[in-house]
Structures are given as structure tokens and as C-alpha cells.
Coordinates of C-alpha atoms and ligand atoms in Angstrom, one line a residue:
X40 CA 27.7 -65.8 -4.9
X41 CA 27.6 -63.9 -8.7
X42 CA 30.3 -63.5 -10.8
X43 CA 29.3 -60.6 -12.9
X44 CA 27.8 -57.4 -11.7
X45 CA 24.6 -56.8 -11.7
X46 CA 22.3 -54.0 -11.0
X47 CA 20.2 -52.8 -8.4
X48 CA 17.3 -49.8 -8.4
X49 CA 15.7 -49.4 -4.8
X50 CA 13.3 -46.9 -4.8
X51 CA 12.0 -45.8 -1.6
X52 CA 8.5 -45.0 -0.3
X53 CA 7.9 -43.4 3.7
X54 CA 9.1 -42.7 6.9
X55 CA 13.1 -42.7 7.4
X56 CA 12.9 -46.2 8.6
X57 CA 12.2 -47.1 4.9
X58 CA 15.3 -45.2 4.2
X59 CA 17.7 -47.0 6.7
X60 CA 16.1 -50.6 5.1
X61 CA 16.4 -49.3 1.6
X62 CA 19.9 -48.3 2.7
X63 CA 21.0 -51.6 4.3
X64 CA 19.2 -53.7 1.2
X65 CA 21.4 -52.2 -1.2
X66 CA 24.4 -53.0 1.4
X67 CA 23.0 -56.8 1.6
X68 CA 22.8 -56.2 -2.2
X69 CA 26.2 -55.6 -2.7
X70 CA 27.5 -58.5 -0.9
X71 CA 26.0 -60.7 -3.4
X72 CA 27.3 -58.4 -6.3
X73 CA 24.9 -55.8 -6.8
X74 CA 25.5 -52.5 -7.5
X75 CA 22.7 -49.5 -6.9
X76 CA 21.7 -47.5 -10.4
X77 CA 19.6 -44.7 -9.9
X78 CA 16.8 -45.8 -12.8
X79 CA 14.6 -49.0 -13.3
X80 CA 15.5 -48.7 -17.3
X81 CA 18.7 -49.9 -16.2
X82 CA 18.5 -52.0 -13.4
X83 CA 18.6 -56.4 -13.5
X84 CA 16.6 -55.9 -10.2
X85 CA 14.3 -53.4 -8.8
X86 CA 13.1 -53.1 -5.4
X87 CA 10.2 -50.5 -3.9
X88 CA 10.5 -49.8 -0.6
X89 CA 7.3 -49.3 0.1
X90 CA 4.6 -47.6 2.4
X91 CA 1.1 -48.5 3.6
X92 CA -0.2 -45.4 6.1
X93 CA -2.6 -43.6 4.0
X94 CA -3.9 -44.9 1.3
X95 CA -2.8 -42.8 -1.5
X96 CA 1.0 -44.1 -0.7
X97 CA -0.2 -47.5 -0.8
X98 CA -1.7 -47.2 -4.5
X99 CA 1.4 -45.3 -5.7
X100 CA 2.9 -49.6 -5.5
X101 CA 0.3 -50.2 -8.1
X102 CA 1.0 -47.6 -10.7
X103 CA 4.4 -48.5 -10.8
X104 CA 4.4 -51.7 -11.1
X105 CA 2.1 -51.0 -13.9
X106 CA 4.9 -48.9 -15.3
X107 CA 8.0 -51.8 -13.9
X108 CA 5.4 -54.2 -15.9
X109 CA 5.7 -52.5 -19.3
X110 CA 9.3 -52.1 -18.9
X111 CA 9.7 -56.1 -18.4
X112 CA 7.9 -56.9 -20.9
X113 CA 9.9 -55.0 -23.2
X114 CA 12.7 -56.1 -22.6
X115 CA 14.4 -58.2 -25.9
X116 CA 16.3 -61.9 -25.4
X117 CA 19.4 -60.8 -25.2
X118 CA 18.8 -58.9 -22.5
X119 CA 19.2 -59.1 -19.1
X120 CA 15.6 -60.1 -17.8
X121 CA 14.2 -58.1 -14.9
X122 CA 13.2 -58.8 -11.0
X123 CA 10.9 -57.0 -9.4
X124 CA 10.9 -57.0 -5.2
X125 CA 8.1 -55.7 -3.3
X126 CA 9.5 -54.8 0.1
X127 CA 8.4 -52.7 3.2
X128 CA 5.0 -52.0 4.5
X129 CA 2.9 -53.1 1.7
X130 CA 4.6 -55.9 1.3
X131 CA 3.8 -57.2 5.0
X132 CA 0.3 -56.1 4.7
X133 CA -0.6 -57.5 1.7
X134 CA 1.8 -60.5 1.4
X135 CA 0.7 -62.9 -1.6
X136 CA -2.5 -60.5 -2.4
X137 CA 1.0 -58.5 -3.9
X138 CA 1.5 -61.4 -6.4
X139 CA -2.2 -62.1 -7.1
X140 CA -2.8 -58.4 -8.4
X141 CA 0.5 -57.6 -10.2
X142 CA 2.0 -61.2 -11.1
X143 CA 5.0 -59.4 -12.4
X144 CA 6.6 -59.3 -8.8
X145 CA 8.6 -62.0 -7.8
X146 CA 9.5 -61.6 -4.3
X147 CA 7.6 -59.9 -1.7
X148 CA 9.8 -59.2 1.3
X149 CA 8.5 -57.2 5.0
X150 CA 10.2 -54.9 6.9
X151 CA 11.4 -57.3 9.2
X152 CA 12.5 -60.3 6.7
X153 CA 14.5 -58.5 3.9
X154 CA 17.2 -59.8 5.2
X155 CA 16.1 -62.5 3.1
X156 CA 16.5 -61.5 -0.3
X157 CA 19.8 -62.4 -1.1
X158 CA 19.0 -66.3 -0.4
X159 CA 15.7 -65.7 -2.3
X160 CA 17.8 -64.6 -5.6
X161 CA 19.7 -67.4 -5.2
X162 CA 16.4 -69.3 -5.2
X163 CA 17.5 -70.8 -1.7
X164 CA 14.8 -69.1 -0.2
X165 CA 10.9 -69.1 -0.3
X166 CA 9.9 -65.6 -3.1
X167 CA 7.7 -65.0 0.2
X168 CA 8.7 -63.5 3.5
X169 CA 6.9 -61.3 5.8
X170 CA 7.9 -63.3 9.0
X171 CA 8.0 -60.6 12.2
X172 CA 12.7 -61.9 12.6
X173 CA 14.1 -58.4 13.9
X174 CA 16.8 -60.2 16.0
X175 CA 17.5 -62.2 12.7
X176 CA 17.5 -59.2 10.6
X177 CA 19.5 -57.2 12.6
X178 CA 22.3 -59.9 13.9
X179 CA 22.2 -60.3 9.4
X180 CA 22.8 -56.7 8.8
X181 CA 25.6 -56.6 11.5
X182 CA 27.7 -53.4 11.2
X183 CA 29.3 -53.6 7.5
X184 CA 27.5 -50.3 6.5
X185 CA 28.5 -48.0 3.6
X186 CA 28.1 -44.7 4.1
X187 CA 27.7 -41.6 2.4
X188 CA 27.9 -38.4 3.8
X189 CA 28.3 -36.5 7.3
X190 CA 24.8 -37.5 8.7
X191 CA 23.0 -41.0 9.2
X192 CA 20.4 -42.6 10.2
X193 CA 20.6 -45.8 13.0
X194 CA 17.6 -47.6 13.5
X195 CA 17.3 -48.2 17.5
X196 CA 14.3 -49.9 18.0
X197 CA 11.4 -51.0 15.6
X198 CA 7.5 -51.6 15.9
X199 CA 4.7 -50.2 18.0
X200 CA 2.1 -51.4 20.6
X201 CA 0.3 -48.4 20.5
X202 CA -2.5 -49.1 18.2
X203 CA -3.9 -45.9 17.7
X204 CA -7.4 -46.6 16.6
X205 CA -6.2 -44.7 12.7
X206 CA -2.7 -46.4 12.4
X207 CA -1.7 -49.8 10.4
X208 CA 1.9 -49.4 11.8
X209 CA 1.6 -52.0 14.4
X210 CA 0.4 -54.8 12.5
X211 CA 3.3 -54.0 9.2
X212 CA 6.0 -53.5 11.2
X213 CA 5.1 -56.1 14.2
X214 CA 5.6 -55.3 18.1
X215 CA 7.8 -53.1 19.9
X216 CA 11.4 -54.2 19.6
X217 CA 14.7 -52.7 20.8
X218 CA 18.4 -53.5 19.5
X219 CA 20.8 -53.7 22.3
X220 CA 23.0 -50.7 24.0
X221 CA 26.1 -53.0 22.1
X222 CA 25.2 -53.2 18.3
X223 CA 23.6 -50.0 18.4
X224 CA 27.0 -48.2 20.0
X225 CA 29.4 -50.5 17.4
X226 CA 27.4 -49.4 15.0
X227 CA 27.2 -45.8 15.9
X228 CA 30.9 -46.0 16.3
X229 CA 31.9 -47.6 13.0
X230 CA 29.9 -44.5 11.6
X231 CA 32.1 -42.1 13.3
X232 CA 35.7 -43.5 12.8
X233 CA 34.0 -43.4 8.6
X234 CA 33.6 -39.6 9.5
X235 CA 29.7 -39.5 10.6
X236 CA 29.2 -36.4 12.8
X237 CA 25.4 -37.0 12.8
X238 CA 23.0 -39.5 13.7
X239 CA 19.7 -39.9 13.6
X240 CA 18.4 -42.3 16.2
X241 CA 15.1 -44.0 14.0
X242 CA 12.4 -45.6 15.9
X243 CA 8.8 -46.3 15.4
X244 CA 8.4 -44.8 19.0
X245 CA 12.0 -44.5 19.7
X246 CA 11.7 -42.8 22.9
X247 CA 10.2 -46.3 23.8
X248 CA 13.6 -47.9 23.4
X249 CA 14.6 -49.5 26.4
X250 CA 17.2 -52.8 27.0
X251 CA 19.7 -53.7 29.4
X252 CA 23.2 -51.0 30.0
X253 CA 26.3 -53.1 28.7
X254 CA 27.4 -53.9 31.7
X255 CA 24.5 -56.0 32.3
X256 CA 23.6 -54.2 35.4
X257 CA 20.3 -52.3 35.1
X258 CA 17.7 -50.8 32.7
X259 CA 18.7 -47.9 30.5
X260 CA 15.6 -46.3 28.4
X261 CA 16.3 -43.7 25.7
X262 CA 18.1 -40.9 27.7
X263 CA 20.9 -42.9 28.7
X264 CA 21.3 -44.3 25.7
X265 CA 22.1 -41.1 24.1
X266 CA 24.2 -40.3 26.7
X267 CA 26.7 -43.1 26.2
X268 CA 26.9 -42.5 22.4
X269 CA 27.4 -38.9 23.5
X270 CA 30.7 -39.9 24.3
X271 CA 32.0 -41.5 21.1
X272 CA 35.0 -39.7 19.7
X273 CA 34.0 -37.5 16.3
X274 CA 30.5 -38.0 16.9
X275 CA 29.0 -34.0 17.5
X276 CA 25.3 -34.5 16.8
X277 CA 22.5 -36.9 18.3
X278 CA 18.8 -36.7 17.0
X279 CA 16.3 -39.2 17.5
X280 CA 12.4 -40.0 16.1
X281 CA 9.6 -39.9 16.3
X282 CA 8.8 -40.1 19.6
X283 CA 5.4 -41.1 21.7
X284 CA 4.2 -38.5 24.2
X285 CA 3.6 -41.5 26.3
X286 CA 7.1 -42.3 26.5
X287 CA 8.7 -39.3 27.1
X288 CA 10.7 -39.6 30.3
X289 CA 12.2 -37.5 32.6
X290 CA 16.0 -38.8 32.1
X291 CA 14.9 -37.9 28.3
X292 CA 13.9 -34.5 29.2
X293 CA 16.8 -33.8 31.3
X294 CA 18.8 -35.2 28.4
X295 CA 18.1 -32.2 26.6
X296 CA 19.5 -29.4 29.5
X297 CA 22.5 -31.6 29.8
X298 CA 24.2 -33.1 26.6
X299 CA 25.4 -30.6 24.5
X300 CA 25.5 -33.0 20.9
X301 CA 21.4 -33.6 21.7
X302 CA 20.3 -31.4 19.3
X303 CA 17.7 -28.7 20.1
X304 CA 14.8 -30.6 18.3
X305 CA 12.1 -32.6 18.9
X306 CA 9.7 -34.6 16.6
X307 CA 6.5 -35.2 18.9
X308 CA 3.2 -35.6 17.5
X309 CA 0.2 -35.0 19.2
X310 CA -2.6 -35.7 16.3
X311 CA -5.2 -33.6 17.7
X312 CA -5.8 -30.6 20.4
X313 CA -9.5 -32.2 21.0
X314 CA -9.7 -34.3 24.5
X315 CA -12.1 -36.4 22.8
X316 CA -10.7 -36.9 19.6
X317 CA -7.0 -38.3 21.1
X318 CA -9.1 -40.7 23.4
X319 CA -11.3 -42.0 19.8
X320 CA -7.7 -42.1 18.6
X321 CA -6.6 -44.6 21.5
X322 CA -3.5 -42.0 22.4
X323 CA -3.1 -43.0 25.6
X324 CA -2.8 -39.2 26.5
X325 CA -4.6 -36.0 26.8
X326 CA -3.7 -32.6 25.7
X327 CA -3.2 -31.3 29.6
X328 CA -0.2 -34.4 29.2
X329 CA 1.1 -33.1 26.0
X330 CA 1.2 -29.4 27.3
X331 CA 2.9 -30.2 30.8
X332 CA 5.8 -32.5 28.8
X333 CA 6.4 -29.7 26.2
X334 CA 6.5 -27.3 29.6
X335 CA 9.4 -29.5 31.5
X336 CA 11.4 -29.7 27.7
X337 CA 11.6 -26.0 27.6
X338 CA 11.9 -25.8 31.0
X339 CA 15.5 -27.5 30.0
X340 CA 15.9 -26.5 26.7
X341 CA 14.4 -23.4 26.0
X342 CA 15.3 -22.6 22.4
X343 CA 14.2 -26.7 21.4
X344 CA 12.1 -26.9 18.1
X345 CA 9.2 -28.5 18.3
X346 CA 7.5 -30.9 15.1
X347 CA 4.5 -32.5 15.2
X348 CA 2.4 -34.4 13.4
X349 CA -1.4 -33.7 13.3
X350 CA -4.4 -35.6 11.4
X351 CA -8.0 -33.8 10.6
X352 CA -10.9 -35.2 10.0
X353 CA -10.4 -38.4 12.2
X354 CA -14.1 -40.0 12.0
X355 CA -16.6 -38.1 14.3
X356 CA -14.3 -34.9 14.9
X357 CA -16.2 -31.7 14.9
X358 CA -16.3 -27.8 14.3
X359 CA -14.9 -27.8 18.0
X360 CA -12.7 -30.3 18.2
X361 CA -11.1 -28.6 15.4
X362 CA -10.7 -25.3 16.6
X363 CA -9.0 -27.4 19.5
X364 CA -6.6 -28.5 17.7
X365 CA -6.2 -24.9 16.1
X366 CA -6.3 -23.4 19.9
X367 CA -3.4 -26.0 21.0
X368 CA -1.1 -25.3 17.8
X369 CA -1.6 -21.6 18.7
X370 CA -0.8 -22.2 22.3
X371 CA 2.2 -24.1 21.8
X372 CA 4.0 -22.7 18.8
X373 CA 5.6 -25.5 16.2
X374 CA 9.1 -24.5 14.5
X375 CA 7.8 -26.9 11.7
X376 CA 5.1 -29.6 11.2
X377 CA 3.4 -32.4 9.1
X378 CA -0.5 -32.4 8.5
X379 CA -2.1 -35.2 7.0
X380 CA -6.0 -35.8 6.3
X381 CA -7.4 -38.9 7.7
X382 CA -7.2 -41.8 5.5
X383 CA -9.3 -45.0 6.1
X384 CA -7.0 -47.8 6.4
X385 CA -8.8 -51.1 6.1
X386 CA -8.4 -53.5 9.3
X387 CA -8.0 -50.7 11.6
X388 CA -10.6 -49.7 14.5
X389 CA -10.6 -46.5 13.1
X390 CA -12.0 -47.7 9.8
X391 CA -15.4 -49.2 11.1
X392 CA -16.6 -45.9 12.7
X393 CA -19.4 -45.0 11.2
X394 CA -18.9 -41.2 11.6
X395 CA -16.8 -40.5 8.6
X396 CA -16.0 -37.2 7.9
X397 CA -16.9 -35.8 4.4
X398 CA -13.8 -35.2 2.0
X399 CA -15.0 -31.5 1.3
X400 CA -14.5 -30.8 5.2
X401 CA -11.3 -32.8 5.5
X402 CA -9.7 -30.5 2.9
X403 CA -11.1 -27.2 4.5
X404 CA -9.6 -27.8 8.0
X405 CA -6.3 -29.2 6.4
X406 CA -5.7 -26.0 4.4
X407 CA -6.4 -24.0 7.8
X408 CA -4.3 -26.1 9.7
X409 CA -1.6 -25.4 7.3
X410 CA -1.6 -22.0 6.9
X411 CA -1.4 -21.8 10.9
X412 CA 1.7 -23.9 11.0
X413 CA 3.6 -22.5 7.9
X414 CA 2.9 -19.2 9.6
X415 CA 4.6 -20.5 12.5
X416 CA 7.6 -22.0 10.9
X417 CA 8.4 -19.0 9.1
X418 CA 8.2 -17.4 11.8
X419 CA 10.7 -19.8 13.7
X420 CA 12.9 -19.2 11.1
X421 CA 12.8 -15.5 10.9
X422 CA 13.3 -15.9 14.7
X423 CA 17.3 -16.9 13.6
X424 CA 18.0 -14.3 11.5
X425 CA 21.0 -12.3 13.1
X426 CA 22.1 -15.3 14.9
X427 CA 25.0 -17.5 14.7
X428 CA 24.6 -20.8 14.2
X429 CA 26.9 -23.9 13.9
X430 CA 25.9 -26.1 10.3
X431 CA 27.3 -29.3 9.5
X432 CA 27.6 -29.3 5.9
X433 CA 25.8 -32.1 4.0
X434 CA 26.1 -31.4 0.2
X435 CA 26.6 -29.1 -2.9
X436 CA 24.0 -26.0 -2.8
X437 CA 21.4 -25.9 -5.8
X438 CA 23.2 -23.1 -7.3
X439 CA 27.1 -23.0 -8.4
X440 CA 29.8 -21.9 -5.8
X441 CA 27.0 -23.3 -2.5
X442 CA 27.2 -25.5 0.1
X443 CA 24.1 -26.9 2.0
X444 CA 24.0 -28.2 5.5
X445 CA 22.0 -28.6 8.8
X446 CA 21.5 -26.3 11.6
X447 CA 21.5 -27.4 14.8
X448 CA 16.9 -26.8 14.1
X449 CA 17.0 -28.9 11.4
X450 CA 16.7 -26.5 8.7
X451 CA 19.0 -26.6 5.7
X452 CA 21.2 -23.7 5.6
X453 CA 22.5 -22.4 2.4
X454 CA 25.7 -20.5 2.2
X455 CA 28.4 -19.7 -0.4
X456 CA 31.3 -22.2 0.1
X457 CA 33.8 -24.4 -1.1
X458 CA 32.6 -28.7 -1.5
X459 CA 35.5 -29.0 0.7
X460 CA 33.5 -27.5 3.9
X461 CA 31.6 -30.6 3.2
X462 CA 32.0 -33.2 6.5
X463 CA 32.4 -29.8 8.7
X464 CA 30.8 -28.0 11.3
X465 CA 31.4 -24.2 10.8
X466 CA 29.7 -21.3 12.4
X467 CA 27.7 -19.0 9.8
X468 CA 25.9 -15.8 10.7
X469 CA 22.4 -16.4 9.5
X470 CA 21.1 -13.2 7.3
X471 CA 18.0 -14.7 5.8
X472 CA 15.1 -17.1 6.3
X473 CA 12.3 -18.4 4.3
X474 CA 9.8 -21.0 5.0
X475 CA 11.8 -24.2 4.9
X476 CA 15.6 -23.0 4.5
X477 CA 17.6 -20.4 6.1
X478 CA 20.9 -19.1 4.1
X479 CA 23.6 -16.6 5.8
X480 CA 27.6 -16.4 5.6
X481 CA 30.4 -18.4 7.2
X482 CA 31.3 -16.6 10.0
X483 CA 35.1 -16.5 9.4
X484 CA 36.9 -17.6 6.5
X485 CA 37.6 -21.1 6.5
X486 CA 41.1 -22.3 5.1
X487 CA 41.0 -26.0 3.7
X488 CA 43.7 -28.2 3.3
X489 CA 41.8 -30.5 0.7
Ligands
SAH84 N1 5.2 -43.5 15.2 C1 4.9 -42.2 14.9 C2 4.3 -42.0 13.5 C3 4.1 -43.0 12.6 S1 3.1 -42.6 11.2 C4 4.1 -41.6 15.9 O1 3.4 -42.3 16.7 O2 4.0 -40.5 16.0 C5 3.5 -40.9 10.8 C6 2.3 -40.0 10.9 O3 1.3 -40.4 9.9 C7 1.5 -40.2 12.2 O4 2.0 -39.4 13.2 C8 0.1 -39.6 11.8 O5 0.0 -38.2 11.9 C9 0.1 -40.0 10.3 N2 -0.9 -41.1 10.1 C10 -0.8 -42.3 10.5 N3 -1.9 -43.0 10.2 C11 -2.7 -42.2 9.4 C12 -3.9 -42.3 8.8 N4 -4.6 -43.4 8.8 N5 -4.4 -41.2 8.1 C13 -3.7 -40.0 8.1 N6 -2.5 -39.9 8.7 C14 -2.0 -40.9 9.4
SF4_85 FE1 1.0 -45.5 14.7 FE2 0.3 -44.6 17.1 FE3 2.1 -46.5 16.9 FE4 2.6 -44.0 16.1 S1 2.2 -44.7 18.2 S2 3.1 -45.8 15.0 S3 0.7 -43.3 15.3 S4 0.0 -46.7 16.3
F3S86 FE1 5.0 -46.0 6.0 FE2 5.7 -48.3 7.2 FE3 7.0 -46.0 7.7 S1 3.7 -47.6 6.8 S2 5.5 -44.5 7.5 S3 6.9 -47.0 5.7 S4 6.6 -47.7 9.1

């Protein structure tokens, strides 16, 4: 479409969904001549990626487009003017308000329309898109993916119908949509013959996936999904998240005592131990559900780390709904987790309540929360020490002479290494472990050939 090359900066803001768009944006990008830069200062185009779950992430857009704006505006005549695209969550909550408040933007894209863009810098297509097209988008995208590195994210399925009562994901990213068993294993399998050994299954609620097997005959849900793609030559590791407690079936379960590449992790967030406080929260499940599922998974996988995701200080939670939540993170042990304070997000249920809780009590519980579950993951970690684990190696280490991967826990592993290990599995003996990394020694000396 262009002749001459021009320059792209995506930066990216949220969940790893964001990451899979902002990855295939700057693929679509390319096709029409852009190449990625890793600074707006240089970039004929910049795009944020943006996210709208709490409100501090959503006013992090506005700073920096008051930063993007000076930088326009600087620019001299002779050179190259530049485009700003507001894409992602924001974007489809906000639509033209984007434009109203920061006029420097000139395309606003959603999740589900950036597909778009190219047209739209062409001027072929309306600056404004947040249309709900995920078959458009992701017949568009197709399976022309660069890719960099051993591990990847696959986006599987997309939306929610949840609606809990504190969460604006179901109106920015639309309803609950699944790609087929066919793009996703094409897609899966172009990774691998590039040399992928990981993927990352990405769904809103992936472990609500669910479409027809390839052969046409019958209903596959997550589990034997994973399955399949279990069997794709150079492929060693499966993950997938985040999943729904709701959705959390028995083939899934079983998945986990039977594939070997299913990793021993699992992202499950439970957002509060209080009975009361998940049924405010519209969960659609109470903690006696949560504890019997996490009972059947290590029933099956006994070693599995477990994530979560908790929020205090939902509107009307108490002293004792609190210390449920304390009393279920105790009782269930987490190898790692993300905490969040409640944040009020206009147009939700959970934003009329009146029962707000106050900032100064938000804070408290947070801290204690925290300190519970870094205990916990330290101790998880220390748990490894003295064991041998197989890494896939990702990238260079922070210091000289390192390599950094993934265990099969998710924790980065540091050891010392040629870049060449990079792209391989290799067994290490783990001989120390701190609160988010582990670091140990290959287990035999590797000779590479490259
Ligand atoms: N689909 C996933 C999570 C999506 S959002 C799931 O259902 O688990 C990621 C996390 O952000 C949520 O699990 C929740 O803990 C947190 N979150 C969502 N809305 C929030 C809000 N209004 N305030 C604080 N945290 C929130
Ligand atoms: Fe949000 Fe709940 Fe849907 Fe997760 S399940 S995306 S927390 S509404
Ligand atoms: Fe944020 Fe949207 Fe992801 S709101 S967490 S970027 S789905």
C-alpha cells in the first residue's frame, strides 16, 4: 500500500490479551509497511494498547497523550507528522469521548475492530471503530504471525458473560466468543514448525472455550482442546488463562493427571473467601465450589501451582468477610497471586452500591493480604530448591554469561549459560529461590552446535 517505511510504536497497557493484539497490530502493521520502534520520539505512528479495569490504568491514556501531544506538536515541517491510535479497552469504552478530551488522537480502534486500522490509514476507513467483529477480526488476522522467541501467546476465545457486579470487561471486550478447534490448531502449528515450544492459551474465561471438534461431530470444551494440540510435533508446553471457577470441567481437571505438556499451573481467581461478598460480586460460585474444584485438581495433579486473583474492599465487605478471605488464602495455599483494591468503574452494578469502603481500610487489608501471599509464594519457591526441574529458555539473563527461562511453575529461572541454550528445554538442579525467581545450575553440561 506504502512505498516507503514508516514507523510504528505500540505501547501496551493490561492483561496478555492486550499483548497478543498489540502483537498482531504491529503484524497487520507491517503488511502495510510499518515497522515497530521501541520509542514514540521516533515513531510516524503511535498506538496505546490500552486498559480500562481500574481506574488508575485508565487515566495512565490521558497522561500520555498529554506527553504524545507535546511531542506532535513539536514536531518541525520537514518532518514526518505524527498519528496517534487509541486502541484496546479504553478505546471501546469511551469511543468518540477519546477524541472529545484529547483531539490529538486520530483513530480510536476496540479490541474487537483493530483489524481496521490499516484501511483507516489509508483513509478508506471511518477514524472510528469499536464494532463487537471477532469472526472479522480473526478470519483478518489469519495465521501470518511473526514470532519471537520460544513461548507465545494464542488467543482462543474472547469476551465474557459473566458480569461480575465490579468488572467492565464484558461490555469492552463484548460477549463470550470462541475461535474454532481449526484456526486455533493452524495457528498453534505454524508457531511450532517457527520453533515455539510454548503456548499460552489466552482467554477472557478461556476455560469457557467451547466449539465444534474438526470433524464436525460433537462438542469439545477446553480439555479436549488441549488435548489435540498436545499432539503437534515440537510443541512441549500448553498453559492457558485465566480461567472461571464456573467453568472448570471435569475433562479440564482430568486434563491435568493425563497430558504431560499441560503444565502444572493454574491461574483461577476467586476474588474473595466471604460467601457473601462473591454472591454481591455476582460469581456465580461460593467458596465450598472453589475449595471442592481446587480438591479434584490436586487430586490429579498434586504438585499444580495455584494463582489467583483477589480484590478487597468490594463495597459493603467487612472486618469478617475479610478475615474470610485471609482464612481461605490460608487454607488453600497460592504458589503466587495478584491483589488489587477495589476500584469503582462507572456503569458497573458494583459502582451504585452505596456501601463504599473507605480508601484508608482498602489499603490496610491489601497490605495484609499481600504479606500473606508473598509469604506463600516464597515459600512455594523455597519448596523447589534441591529439585530438578526442566526450563525452557526464553532470553539473556540480567547479568553477563545468564540465561533466563521458565519452569514448568512459571517462575523465571536464572542460570549461567550460553544464548545458544536459548529455544531449549534443559534440566537444571534448582539451588536457590527468592520471591519471584528461582536460579540453580544445568544439570549436565550441554554441548551446542550453534
Ligand atoms: N477474566 C478474568 C479476569 C479479568 S480482570 C477472571 O474472571 O478472572 C483481572 C482481574 O482484575 C480480576 O480477576 C479482578 O481481580 C481484577 N479486577 C477486575 N475489575 C476490578 C475492579 N473494578 N477493581 C479492582 N480489581 C478488579
Ligand atoms: Fe470480569 Fe468476572 Fe468476566 Fe472475569 S468473569 S472478565 S472478572 S466479569
Ligand atoms: Fe484491561 Fe481490557 Fe485486559 S480492561 S485487563 S485490557 S480485557
Amino acid at each position: 500500500m506504502s512505498g516507503s517505511k514508516k514507523r510504528v510504536y505500540i505501547k501496551t497497557f493490561g492483561c496478555q490479551m492486550n499483548v497478543y493484539d498489540s502483537a498482531q497490530m504491529a503484524n497487520l502493521l507491517h503488511g502495510v509497511g510499518y515497522d515497530e520502534v521501541t520509542t514514540a520520539e521516533d515513531a510516524d505512528l503511535v498506538v496505546l494498547n490500552t486498559c480500562h479495569i481500574r481506574e488508575k490504568a485508565a487515566e495512565k491514556v490521558y497522561s500520555d497523550l498529554g506527553r504524545l501531544r507535546q511531542i506532535k506538536e513539536a514536531r518541525g515541517d520537514h518532518e514526518a507528522p505524527m498519528q496517534i491510535a487509541v486502541a484496546g479497552c479504553v478505546a471501546q469504552a469511551e469511543g468518540a469521548e477519546i477524541k472529545r478530551r484529547a483531539p490529538v488522537v486520530d483513530y480510536v480502534v476496540g479490541p474487537q475492530s483493530y483489524q481496521r486500522l490499516p484501511q483507516m490509514l489509508a483513509g478508506e476507513a471511518e477514524t472510528l471503530a469499536t464494532d463487537f467483529a471477532v469472526d472479522e477480526k480473526f478470519e483478518r488476522l489469519a495465521q501470518k504471525r511473526s514470532q519471537q522467541g520460544p513461548a507465545a501467546f494464542v488467543t482462543v476465545q474472547e469476551g465474557c458473560d459473566k458480569f461480575c457486579s465490579f468488572c467492565v470487561v464484558p461490555y469492552t471486550r463484548g460477549a463470550e466468543h470462541s475461535r474454532s478447534a481449526g484456526q486455533i490448531s493452524a495457528e498453534v502449528r505454524a508457531l511450532a514448525r517457527h520453533g515455539v515450544r510454548e503456548v499460552t492459551l489466552l482467554g477472557q474465561n478461556v476455560n469457557a472455550w467451547a466449539a465444534t471438534s474438526p470433524n464436525g461431530k460433537g462438542g469439545w470444551g477446553l480439555g479436549q482442546l488441549i488435548r489435540h494440540l498436545a499432539q503437534i510435533d515440537g510443541l512441549d508446553r500448553i498453559r492457558y488463562t485465566t480461567s472461571h471457577p464456573r467453568d472448570m470441567d471435569d475433562n479440564l481437571i482430568a486434563a491435568h493427571g493425563e497430558i504431560d505438556v499441560l503444565m502444572p499451573y493454574l491461574h483461577l481467581p476467586v476474588q474473595s473467601g466471604s460467601n457473601r461478598v462473591l454472591k454481591a460480586m455476582n460469581r456465580g460460585h461460593s467458596m465450598d465450589d472453589y475449595k471442592r474444584i481446587i480438591d479434584k485438581i490436586r487430586r490429579k495433579r498434586p504438585d499444580i501451582a495455584l494463582s489467583g486473583d483477589f480484590i478487597v474492599g468490594f463495597p459493603g465487605e467487612t472486618n469478617a468477610d475479610f478475615e474470610a478471605t485471609m482464612q481461605a488464602v490460608r487454607d488453600i495455599g497460592y504458589a503466587s497471586a495478584y491483589s488489587f483494591k477495589y476500584s469503582r468503574r462507572p456503569g458497573t452494578p458494583g459502582a451504585k452500591i452505596k456501601d463504599q469502603v473507605p480508601e484508608e481500610i482498602k489499603v490496610e487489608r491489601l497490605a495484609i493480604l499481600q504479606d500473606l501471599l508473598v509469604t506463600q509464594q516464597i515459600g512455594f519457591n523455597a519448596g523447589l530448591t534441591g529439585r530438578t526441574l526442566p526450563v525452557l529458555f526464553e532470553k539473556p539473563g540480567r547479568h553477563e554469561g545468564q540465561v533466563c527461562g521458565r519452569s514448568p511453575y512459571l517462575q523465571s529461572v536464572f542460570v549461567q549459560g550460553p544464548t545458544s541454550l536459548i529455544g531449549s528445554i534443559q534440566d537444571v538442579d534448582i539451588t536457590g529461590a527468592g520471591r519471584n525467581a528461582l536460579t540453580g545450575n544445568l544439570s549436565r553440561e550441554v554441548v551446542t552446535t550453534a
